[in-house]
Amino acid sequence: MSDYVQMWKDLGMDLATHDQLCQVLPTAFGDVYLSQENRPEAMGFWDFVVSEIHGIRPKELIEAQKNGQKVFGTFCVYVPDEVVIAANGIVTGLCGGSQFWVPGGEKVLPRSTCPLIKASVGARLDKTCPFFRIADMYVGETTCDGKKKAYEILGKDVPMYVMDVPQMKREKDIVKWADEIAEFAKKVEEFTGNTITVEKLNEAIKTVNEKRKAMARVFAATKGENIPISGKDRLLMTQIAFFDDPKRCAEMCNKLADELEQRNKDNVSVFPKGTKRILLTGTPLAIPNWKLHHVIETSGAAVVCEEMCTGTRYFENLVDESQTTLDGQFRALSERYMKNNCACFTPNPGRIEDVLRLAKEYHADGVIDVNLKFCCLYDTERYALENACKEAGIRFLGLETDYTDSDAEQLKTRIGAFLELMR
Ligand code: BJ8
């Protein structure tokens, strides 16, 4: 990535500290990803993107900015990309998934904050992530308390817009979220200088729907007995989807799906027959958090699906494309986004229904619920989820972890014992 040094300098990054990150990432990626056998050829695209993670896409974004486009950084799957795209803006995910950034976050946040928030704040304050430097505006949301307060710190030296996410799902909440989306659209118009028309928003809705459909095809490939792709590889595809151009993302995911569907026809599996199938649920796994998938898949099981924001919550449910007024489109967006079942809602029976449904669809032998330390929302929801799984006769394991490797051995032992029970 040395070709990008000047670009990083121009972005005001801390090059010495950033170098340390650049040194560890290839080894971590090699150990976790390149050690796998018989990977789908189409994964070459995502391997390349990771090898240039702080170079190739940032360069594209900077070029787009030179051509007058604005970049919006987001932290949650409730923020509707469609609105930004309709105003000729670009969306990039900003959630931090590395322990490297956590100490920087701990300088200003309580230690008892979830690692995702600490890493995101650390990445910004330590000046070691180009995406945080490039974004012209950050878009936050009122989901959990930790994020809400962190946005006050993050918004100190960059324009910050916070969307007020309802905490319940009554009709009046859907109306409220549609209003909130309409207000966000006004802000985006003002910031980009571009008007959002019905036609442009409809085109953006179709673009994002196509991306969702393509990702859904990749996921669907592991519903059958044959497992043509590892959970690790599918997770990487999902993680990169938050950063990539949506049209290219759809194209590459469709290409991967074609290969996986052919592999299924030819019975090409990346796991031996009879490998135990795990449905993972819980808090999101932002790049480069591959720890749990790695432990599970090197313990003799396969992750066949993720009920997570870095999983099915990101692409399930399409936005209605038939609306002919902006109000109708905002309502359609609200309805789709409010189908997302984050633990910040109360009550949140939809997530439990999703987990039970997905366990069936993907023929899971067991559910592992993973919680990032100090996320009390998902931690508390575990009680109801575990009971529902037990009632449905689904084996359940609850785990809590962070971004460090200090609990890797303990995780291996607990996951190993869980798999042993299944056998
Ligand atoms: S829709 S899961 S992306 S809020 S893990 S920061 S909730 S303390 S990331 Fe999330 Fe949107 Fe919900 Fe998804 Fe807070 Fe919990 Fe940390 Fe979390």
Short mmCIF file of C-alpha atoms and ligand atoms in Angstrom, two decimals:
data_model
loop_
_atom_site.label_atom_id
_atom_site.label_comp_id
_atom_site.label_asym_id
_atom_site.label_seq_id
_atom_site.Cartn_x
_atom_site.Cartn_y
_atom_site.Cartn_z
CA MET A 1 0.00 0.00 0.00
CA SER A 2 3.09 2.22 -0.12
CA ASP A 3 1.72 3.94 -3.27
CA TYR A 4 -0.80 5.73 -1.12
CA VAL A 5 1.57 7.46 1.34
CA GLN A 6 1.12 10.89 -0.21
CA MET A 7 -2.66 10.48 -0.14
CA TRP A 8 -2.56 9.57 3.57
CA LYS A 9 -0.29 12.58 4.25
CA ASP A 10 -2.74 14.86 2.46
CA LEU A 11 -5.52 13.42 4.61
CA GLY A 12 -3.60 14.48 7.73
CA MET A 13 -3.15 10.91 8.97
CA ASP A 14 -0.66 9.85 11.64
CA LEU A 15 1.61 7.88 9.33
CA ALA A 16 3.87 6.32 11.97
CA THR A 17 0.97 4.79 13.88
CA HIS A 18 -0.83 3.89 10.68
CA ASP A 19 2.28 1.98 9.53
CA GLN A 20 1.94 -0.29 12.55
CA LEU A 21 -1.60 -1.16 11.49
CA CYS A 22 -0.48 -1.78 7.91
CA GLN A 23 2.12 -4.22 9.21
CA VAL A 24 -0.23 -6.42 11.25
CA LEU A 25 -3.20 -6.59 8.90
CA PRO A 26 -1.64 -8.72 6.12
CA THR A 27 -0.42 -11.32 8.64
CA ALA A 28 -3.81 -11.49 10.33
CA PHE A 29 -5.55 -11.80 6.95
CA GLY A 30 -3.09 -14.44 5.76
CA ASP A 31 -3.57 -16.53 8.91
CA VAL A 32 -7.35 -16.34 8.88
CA TYR A 33 -8.20 -16.24 5.18
CA LEU A 34 -5.40 -17.39 2.93
CA SER A 35 -4.90 -20.54 5.02
CA GLN A 36 -8.32 -21.81 3.85
CA GLU A 37 -8.46 -24.38 1.08
CA ASN A 38 -10.58 -24.53 -2.03
CA ARG A 39 -11.97 -21.03 -1.72
CA PRO A 40 -14.30 -19.75 -4.46
CA GLU A 41 -12.29 -18.05 -7.19
CA ALA A 42 -14.53 -14.99 -7.03
CA MET A 43 -13.18 -14.27 -3.53
CA GLY A 44 -10.07 -12.95 -5.31
CA PHE A 45 -11.89 -9.63 -5.62
CA TRP A 46 -12.35 -9.30 -1.85
CA ASP A 47 -8.79 -10.49 -1.16
CA PHE A 48 -7.55 -7.71 -3.42
CA VAL A 49 -9.77 -5.11 -1.72
CA VAL A 50 -8.40 -6.12 1.69
CA SER A 51 -4.82 -5.99 0.44
CA GLU A 52 -5.47 -2.36 -0.54
CA ILE A 53 -8.03 -1.60 2.15
CA HIS A 54 -6.75 1.87 3.05
CA GLY A 55 -5.77 2.68 -0.51
CA ILE A 56 -7.99 1.74 -3.38
CA ARG A 57 -11.45 2.76 -2.14
CA PRO A 58 -10.21 5.90 -0.33
CA LYS A 59 -8.57 6.95 -3.59
CA GLU A 60 -11.85 6.48 -5.44
CA LEU A 61 -13.69 8.52 -2.81
CA ILE A 62 -11.18 11.36 -3.04
CA GLU A 63 -11.50 11.37 -6.84
CA ALA A 64 -15.29 11.55 -6.48
CA GLN A 65 -14.92 14.47 -4.06
CA LYS A 66 -12.78 16.27 -6.63
CA ASN A 67 -15.70 15.85 -9.03
CA GLY A 68 -18.04 17.50 -6.56
CA GLN A 69 -19.53 14.46 -4.81
CA LYS A 70 -19.93 14.37 -1.02
CA VAL A 71 -19.06 11.37 1.15
CA PHE A 72 -21.28 10.45 4.10
CA GLY A 73 -19.88 8.18 6.84
CA THR A 74 -22.42 6.02 8.68
CA PHE A 75 -22.41 3.72 11.69
CA CYS A 76 -25.68 1.82 11.51
CA VAL A 77 -27.88 -0.09 9.07
CA TYR A 78 -30.85 2.17 9.90
CA VAL A 79 -29.39 5.09 7.96
CA PRO A 80 -30.98 4.89 4.48
CA ASP A 81 -28.22 4.87 1.84
CA GLU A 82 -30.87 5.49 -0.83
CA VAL A 83 -31.37 9.11 0.24
CA VAL A 84 -27.65 9.90 -0.05
CA ILE A 85 -27.30 8.13 -3.40
CA ALA A 86 -30.35 9.99 -4.77
CA ALA A 87 -28.48 13.26 -4.12
CA ASN A 88 -25.39 11.95 -5.95
CA GLY A 89 -23.65 11.39 -2.62
CA ILE A 90 -21.61 8.35 -1.54
CA VAL A 91 -22.04 6.31 1.64
CA THR A 92 -19.21 4.61 3.47
CA GLY A 93 -19.42 2.55 6.65
CA LEU A 94 -17.29 3.76 9.56
CA CYS A 95 -17.71 1.13 12.30
CA GLY A 96 -14.36 0.07 13.74
CA GLY A 97 -13.66 -3.64 14.19
CA SER A 98 -10.04 -3.68 15.34
CA GLN A 99 -8.46 -3.73 18.78
CA PHE A 100 -5.79 -1.46 17.30
CA TRP A 101 -8.16 1.52 17.65
CA VAL A 102 -9.62 0.69 21.08
CA PRO A 103 -6.96 2.39 23.29
CA GLY A 104 -7.49 5.63 21.34
CA GLY A 105 -11.20 5.44 22.10
CA GLU A 106 -10.53 4.68 25.77
CA LYS A 107 -8.71 8.01 26.11
CA VAL A 108 -12.05 9.80 25.92
CA LEU A 109 -14.72 7.16 26.59
CA PRO A 110 -15.47 5.05 29.66
CA ARG A 111 -13.66 1.70 29.45
CA SER A 112 -17.05 0.08 29.96
CA THR A 113 -18.08 1.13 26.43
CA CYS A 114 -18.49 -1.52 23.76
CA PRO A 115 -15.37 -2.10 21.63
CA LEU A 116 -17.18 -1.16 18.42
CA ILE A 117 -17.75 2.36 19.71
CA LYS A 118 -14.29 2.66 21.28
CA ALA A 119 -12.64 1.50 18.05
CA SER A 120 -14.70 3.89 15.93
CA VAL A 121 -13.80 6.87 18.11
CA GLY A 122 -10.14 5.76 18.34
CA ALA A 123 -9.90 5.46 14.55
CA ARG A 124 -11.04 9.06 14.23
CA LEU A 125 -9.04 10.62 17.06
CA ASP A 126 -5.82 8.71 16.34
CA LYS A 127 -6.00 9.71 12.66
CA THR A 128 -5.27 6.18 11.50
CA CYS A 129 -8.27 5.44 9.28
CA PRO A 130 -8.58 7.21 5.90
CA PHE A 131 -12.35 6.67 5.73
CA PHE A 132 -12.83 8.77 8.89
CA ARG A 133 -10.64 11.49 7.36
CA ILE A 134 -12.41 11.48 4.01
CA ALA A 135 -16.06 11.58 5.07
CA ASP A 136 -17.48 15.09 4.59
CA MET A 137 -20.27 14.40 7.04
CA TYR A 138 -20.91 11.72 9.67
CA VAL A 139 -24.46 10.44 10.06
CA GLY A 140 -25.20 8.99 13.49
CA GLU A 141 -28.41 7.62 14.95
CA THR A 142 -30.03 7.32 18.35
CA THR A 143 -29.81 3.55 18.72
CA CYS A 144 -27.79 2.78 21.85
CA ASP A 145 -26.69 5.18 24.60
CA GLY A 146 -22.99 4.55 23.97
CA LYS A 147 -23.25 5.61 20.34
CA LYS A 148 -25.44 8.64 21.10
CA LYS A 149 -22.89 10.09 23.48
CA ALA A 150 -19.91 9.12 21.31
CA TYR A 151 -21.42 11.14 18.44
CA GLU A 152 -21.07 14.26 20.60
CA ILE A 153 -17.31 13.62 20.73
CA LEU A 154 -16.99 12.55 17.11
CA GLY A 155 -18.92 15.60 15.93
CA LYS A 156 -16.42 18.07 17.41
CA ASP A 157 -14.46 18.69 14.21
CA VAL A 158 -16.59 17.20 11.44
CA PRO A 159 -20.21 17.93 10.46
CA MET A 160 -22.38 15.42 12.33
CA TYR A 161 -26.04 14.74 11.67
CA VAL A 162 -27.91 12.42 14.04
CA MET A 163 -31.12 10.65 13.01
CA ASP A 164 -33.61 10.01 15.79
CA VAL A 165 -34.46 6.30 15.53
CA PRO A 166 -37.74 5.33 17.27
CA GLN A 167 -37.40 2.70 19.97
CA MET A 168 -40.75 0.99 19.28
CA LYS A 169 -42.51 -0.23 16.14
CA ARG A 170 -46.04 1.12 16.36
CA GLU A 171 -47.72 2.82 13.38
CA LYS A 172 -46.82 6.21 14.84
CA ASP A 173 -43.17 5.14 15.00
CA ILE A 174 -43.18 4.19 11.32
CA VAL A 175 -44.70 7.61 10.54
CA LYS A 176 -42.06 9.25 12.71
CA TRP A 177 -39.21 7.43 10.96
CA ALA A 178 -40.62 8.43 7.55
CA ASP A 179 -40.60 12.07 8.76
CA GLU A 180 -37.06 11.65 10.03
CA ILE A 181 -35.99 10.28 6.64
CA ALA A 182 -37.68 13.25 4.91
CA GLU A 183 -35.75 15.65 7.15
CA PHE A 184 -32.53 13.79 6.49
CA ALA A 185 -33.24 14.13 2.76
CA LYS A 186 -33.50 17.92 3.19
CA LYS A 187 -30.17 17.98 5.02
CA VAL A 188 -28.53 15.88 2.33
CA GLU A 189 -29.89 18.17 -0.40
CA GLU A 190 -28.57 21.21 1.42
CA PHE A 191 -25.16 19.63 2.01
CA THR A 192 -24.68 18.29 -1.52
CA GLY A 193 -26.44 21.12 -3.33
CA ASN A 194 -28.42 18.52 -5.29
CA THR A 195 -32.18 18.08 -5.36
CA ILE A 196 -33.67 14.68 -4.62
CA THR A 197 -36.40 13.95 -7.15
CA VAL A 198 -38.84 11.03 -7.29
CA GLU A 199 -36.93 9.64 -10.29
CA LYS A 200 -33.54 9.88 -8.61
CA LEU A 201 -34.79 8.35 -5.39
CA ASN A 202 -36.48 5.56 -7.30
CA GLU A 203 -33.24 4.83 -9.13
CA ALA A 204 -31.34 4.79 -5.82
CA ILE A 205 -33.94 2.47 -4.27
CA LYS A 206 -33.50 0.08 -7.20
CA THR A 207 -29.69 0.23 -6.92
CA VAL A 208 -29.69 -0.67 -3.24
CA ASN A 209 -32.37 -3.33 -3.75
CA GLU A 210 -30.18 -4.96 -6.42
CA LYS A 211 -27.29 -5.03 -3.97
CA ARG A 212 -29.55 -6.63 -1.35
CA LYS A 213 -30.76 -9.26 -3.83
CA ALA A 214 -27.20 -10.13 -4.83
CA MET A 215 -26.09 -10.53 -1.21
CA ALA A 216 -29.17 -12.64 -0.51
CA ARG A 217 -28.14 -14.99 -3.35
CA VAL A 218 -24.73 -15.52 -1.76
CA PHE A 219 -26.33 -16.27 1.60
CA ALA A 220 -28.92 -18.59 0.05
CA ALA A 221 -26.11 -20.76 -1.34
CA THR A 222 -25.45 -22.19 2.13
CA LYS A 223 -29.06 -23.16 2.86
CA GLY A 224 -28.65 -26.63 1.36
CA GLU A 225 -26.60 -29.59 2.56
CA ASN A 226 -23.59 -28.62 0.48
CA ILE A 227 -21.55 -25.70 1.89
CA PRO A 228 -19.77 -24.01 -1.04
CA ILE A 229 -18.27 -21.09 0.89
CA SER A 230 -16.93 -20.64 4.40
CA GLY A 231 -18.64 -18.32 6.87
CA LYS A 232 -15.40 -16.36 7.02
CA ASP A 233 -15.48 -15.61 3.30
CA ARG A 234 -19.15 -14.66 3.37
CA LEU A 235 -18.47 -12.37 6.33
CA LEU A 236 -15.68 -10.64 4.41
CA MET A 237 -18.03 -10.04 1.48
CA THR A 238 -20.58 -8.50 3.86
CA GLN A 239 -18.04 -6.34 5.69
CA ILE A 240 -16.70 -4.87 2.43
CA ALA A 241 -20.26 -4.23 1.19
CA PHE A 242 -20.47 -1.36 3.69
CA PHE A 243 -17.59 0.45 1.95
CA ASP A 244 -17.96 -0.43 -1.70
CA ASP A 245 -19.81 1.22 -4.55
CA PRO A 246 -23.29 -0.43 -4.43
CA LYS A 247 -23.42 -1.27 -8.16
CA ARG A 248 -19.99 -2.89 -8.13
CA CYS A 249 -20.90 -4.67 -4.91
CA ALA A 250 -24.01 -6.16 -6.55
CA GLU A 251 -22.01 -7.20 -9.61
CA MET A 252 -19.30 -8.93 -7.58
CA CYS A 253 -21.78 -10.61 -5.22
CA ASN A 254 -23.76 -11.91 -8.22
CA LYS A 255 -20.55 -13.26 -9.72
CA LEU A 256 -19.76 -15.01 -6.45
CA ALA A 257 -23.34 -16.33 -6.23
CA ASP A 258 -23.07 -17.77 -9.77
CA GLU A 259 -19.96 -19.67 -8.73
CA LEU A 260 -21.52 -20.90 -5.49
CA GLU A 261 -24.66 -22.09 -7.25
CA GLN A 262 -22.47 -24.01 -9.72
CA ARG A 263 -20.49 -25.46 -6.81
CA ASN A 264 -23.73 -26.65 -5.27
CA LYS A 265 -24.68 -28.37 -8.53
CA ASP A 266 -21.24 -30.02 -8.62
CA ASN A 267 -21.29 -30.86 -4.90
CA VAL A 268 -18.17 -28.82 -4.21
CA SER A 269 -18.02 -28.12 -0.50
CA VAL A 270 -15.41 -26.36 1.62
CA PHE A 271 -16.30 -28.53 4.61
CA PRO A 272 -16.49 -32.32 4.93
CA LYS A 273 -19.94 -33.89 4.80
CA GLY A 274 -21.68 -33.87 8.18
CA THR A 275 -19.91 -30.72 9.46
CA LYS A 276 -22.04 -29.10 12.16
CA ARG A 277 -23.83 -25.98 10.98
CA ILE A 278 -23.92 -22.86 13.14
CA LEU A 279 -26.22 -19.86 12.91
CA LEU A 280 -24.50 -16.87 14.46
CA THR A 281 -26.55 -14.04 15.93
CA GLY A 282 -25.85 -10.91 17.97
CA THR A 283 -23.88 -7.69 17.70
CA PRO A 284 -22.23 -6.72 14.39
CA LEU A 285 -18.75 -7.91 13.39
CA ALA A 286 -17.11 -4.89 11.77
CA ILE A 287 -14.00 -5.39 9.63
CA PRO A 288 -11.43 -6.77 10.57
CA ASN A 289 -13.22 -8.67 13.34
CA TRP A 290 -12.97 -12.27 12.11
CA LYS A 291 -12.19 -13.83 15.47
CA LEU A 292 -15.32 -15.81 16.19
CA HIS A 293 -15.74 -17.18 12.67
CA HIS A 294 -12.12 -18.27 12.75
CA VAL A 295 -12.47 -20.05 16.08
CA ILE A 296 -15.70 -21.80 15.05
CA GLU A 297 -14.45 -22.84 11.63
CA THR A 298 -11.10 -24.11 12.92
CA SER A 299 -12.96 -26.10 15.57
CA GLY A 300 -14.69 -28.27 12.97
CA ALA A 301 -17.98 -26.42 12.43
CA ALA A 302 -19.27 -24.10 9.70
CA VAL A 303 -20.99 -20.74 10.13
CA VAL A 304 -23.84 -21.04 7.61
CA CYS A 305 -25.58 -17.73 8.32
CA GLU A 306 -25.30 -14.57 10.43
CA GLU A 307 -28.41 -12.97 11.90
CA MET A 308 -26.54 -9.72 12.44
CA CYS A 309 -26.22 -6.27 10.94
CA THR A 310 -23.14 -7.74 9.24
CA GLY A 311 -25.43 -10.46 7.92
CA THR A 312 -29.10 -10.90 7.11
CA ARG A 313 -30.23 -7.66 8.78
CA TYR A 314 -28.25 -5.74 6.17
CA PHE A 315 -30.00 -7.15 3.10
CA GLU A 316 -33.29 -8.82 4.05
CA ASN A 317 -36.48 -6.98 2.99
CA LEU A 318 -36.58 -4.81 -0.12
CA VAL A 319 -37.91 -1.25 -0.44
CA ASP A 320 -41.15 -0.96 -2.44
CA GLU A 321 -40.17 0.40 -5.87
CA SER A 322 -43.68 1.41 -7.00
CA GLN A 323 -44.11 4.72 -5.17
CA THR A 324 -44.63 7.85 -7.30
CA THR A 325 -44.25 10.64 -4.74
CA LEU A 326 -41.41 11.53 -2.39
CA ASP A 327 -43.72 11.10 0.61
CA GLY A 328 -44.68 7.65 -0.62
CA GLN A 329 -41.01 6.77 -1.06
CA PHE A 330 -40.06 8.02 2.42
CA ARG A 331 -42.88 5.91 3.84
CA ALA A 332 -41.68 2.87 1.83
CA LEU A 333 -38.14 3.40 3.10
CA SER A 334 -39.42 3.71 6.66
CA GLU A 335 -41.39 0.48 6.38
CA ARG A 336 -38.38 -1.45 5.10
CA TYR A 337 -35.88 -0.07 7.61
CA MET A 338 -38.29 -0.56 10.51
CA LYS A 339 -38.41 -4.26 9.67
CA ASN A 340 -34.83 -4.44 10.89
CA ASN A 341 -34.78 -6.01 14.33
CA CYS A 342 -32.06 -4.36 16.41
CA ALA A 343 -32.04 -4.98 20.15
CA CYS A 344 -32.42 -1.22 20.69
CA PHE A 345 -36.18 -1.72 20.09
CA THR A 346 -38.62 -2.75 22.77
CA PRO A 347 -40.22 -5.17 22.57
CA ASN A 348 -38.20 -6.88 19.87
CA PRO A 349 -39.91 -10.20 19.12
CA GLY A 350 -38.98 -9.89 15.43
CA ARG A 351 -35.36 -10.79 16.13
CA ILE A 352 -36.34 -13.97 17.94
CA GLU A 353 -38.68 -14.88 15.08
CA ASP A 354 -35.86 -14.22 12.62
CA VAL A 355 -33.41 -16.42 14.51
CA LEU A 356 -35.91 -19.30 14.68
CA ARG A 357 -36.80 -18.89 11.00
CA LEU A 358 -33.17 -18.68 9.86
CA ALA A 359 -32.17 -21.68 12.00
CA LYS A 360 -34.75 -23.67 10.03
CA GLU A 361 -33.94 -22.21 6.62
CA TYR A 362 -30.21 -22.85 7.02
CA HIS A 363 -30.66 -26.21 8.80
CA ALA A 364 -28.57 -24.99 11.72
CA ASP A 365 -27.49 -27.59 14.29
CA GLY A 366 -27.01 -24.83 16.84
CA VAL A 367 -27.24 -21.10 17.47
CA ILE A 368 -24.34 -19.10 18.89
CA ASP A 369 -25.31 -15.70 20.24
CA VAL A 370 -22.29 -13.40 20.38
CA ASN A 371 -22.29 -10.24 22.36
CA LEU A 372 -19.66 -7.52 22.27
CA LYS A 373 -18.63 -6.75 25.84
CA PHE A 374 -20.62 -3.93 27.43
CA CYS A 375 -23.47 -4.02 24.90
CA CYS A 376 -26.25 -4.38 27.41
CA LEU A 377 -28.99 -4.35 24.74
CA TYR A 378 -27.99 -7.62 23.10
CA ASP A 379 -26.81 -9.04 26.40
CA THR A 380 -30.24 -8.51 27.97
CA GLU A 381 -32.08 -9.84 24.94
CA ARG A 382 -30.19 -13.11 25.30
CA TYR A 383 -32.53 -14.30 28.06
CA ALA A 384 -35.60 -14.30 25.78
CA LEU A 385 -33.64 -15.58 22.80
CA GLU A 386 -32.14 -18.49 24.70
CA ASN A 387 -35.54 -19.49 26.09
CA ALA A 388 -37.12 -19.33 22.63
CA CYS A 389 -34.35 -21.48 21.13
CA LYS A 390 -34.62 -24.03 23.91
CA GLU A 391 -38.39 -24.21 23.49
CA ALA A 392 -37.90 -24.79 19.78
CA GLY A 393 -35.37 -27.55 20.53
CA ILE A 394 -32.43 -25.59 19.09
CA ARG A 395 -29.08 -25.89 20.85
CA PHE A 396 -27.90 -22.50 22.09
CA LEU A 397 -24.61 -21.05 23.26
CA GLY A 398 -24.19 -17.49 24.50
CA LEU A 399 -20.75 -15.88 24.29
CA GLU A 400 -19.36 -12.51 25.24
CA THR A 401 -16.16 -11.23 23.70
CA ASP A 402 -14.23 -8.13 22.64
CA TYR A 403 -11.62 -7.36 20.01
CA THR A 404 -8.61 -8.72 21.90
CA ASP A 405 -7.23 -12.20 21.40
CA SER A 406 -6.93 -12.80 25.12
CA ASP A 407 -10.06 -14.97 25.25
CA ALA A 408 -9.33 -17.02 22.11
CA GLU A 409 -8.40 -20.13 24.09
CA GLN A 410 -11.44 -19.82 26.32
CA LEU A 411 -13.69 -19.37 23.27
CA LYS A 412 -12.14 -22.44 21.66
CA THR A 413 -12.86 -24.51 24.76
CA ARG A 414 -16.46 -23.36 25.06
CA ILE A 415 -17.19 -23.74 21.35
CA GLY A 416 -15.45 -27.12 21.32
CA ALA A 417 -17.63 -28.32 24.19
CA PHE A 418 -20.76 -27.01 22.43
CA LEU A 419 -19.86 -28.88 19.24
CA GLU A 420 -19.10 -31.99 21.25
CA LEU A 421 -22.63 -31.88 22.66
CA MET A 422 -24.04 -31.81 19.12
CA ARG A 423 -22.02 -34.79 18.05
S1 BJ8 B 1 -29.03 -1.73 13.96
S2 BJ8 B 1 -26.83 -3.53 16.08
S3 BJ8 B 1 -25.64 -1.35 13.53
S4 BJ8 B 1 -27.25 -0.05 16.46
S5 BJ8 B 1 -22.79 -3.40 19.82
S6 BJ8 B 1 -22.66 0.09 19.28
S7 BJ8 B 1 -25.79 -1.53 19.89
S8 BJ8 B 1 -23.36 -1.11 22.48
S9 BJ8 B 1 -23.81 -1.66 16.65
FE1 BJ8 B 1 -25.78 -1.60 15.82
FE2 BJ8 B 1 -27.43 -0.25 14.26
FE3 BJ8 B 1 -28.37 -1.92 16.09
FE4 BJ8 B 1 -27.15 -2.87 13.97
FE5 BJ8 B 1 -24.31 -0.06 20.74
FE6 BJ8 B 1 -24.39 -2.66 21.18
FE7 BJ8 B 1 -22.09 -1.49 20.71
FE8 BJ8 B 1 -23.88 -1.70 18.78
#
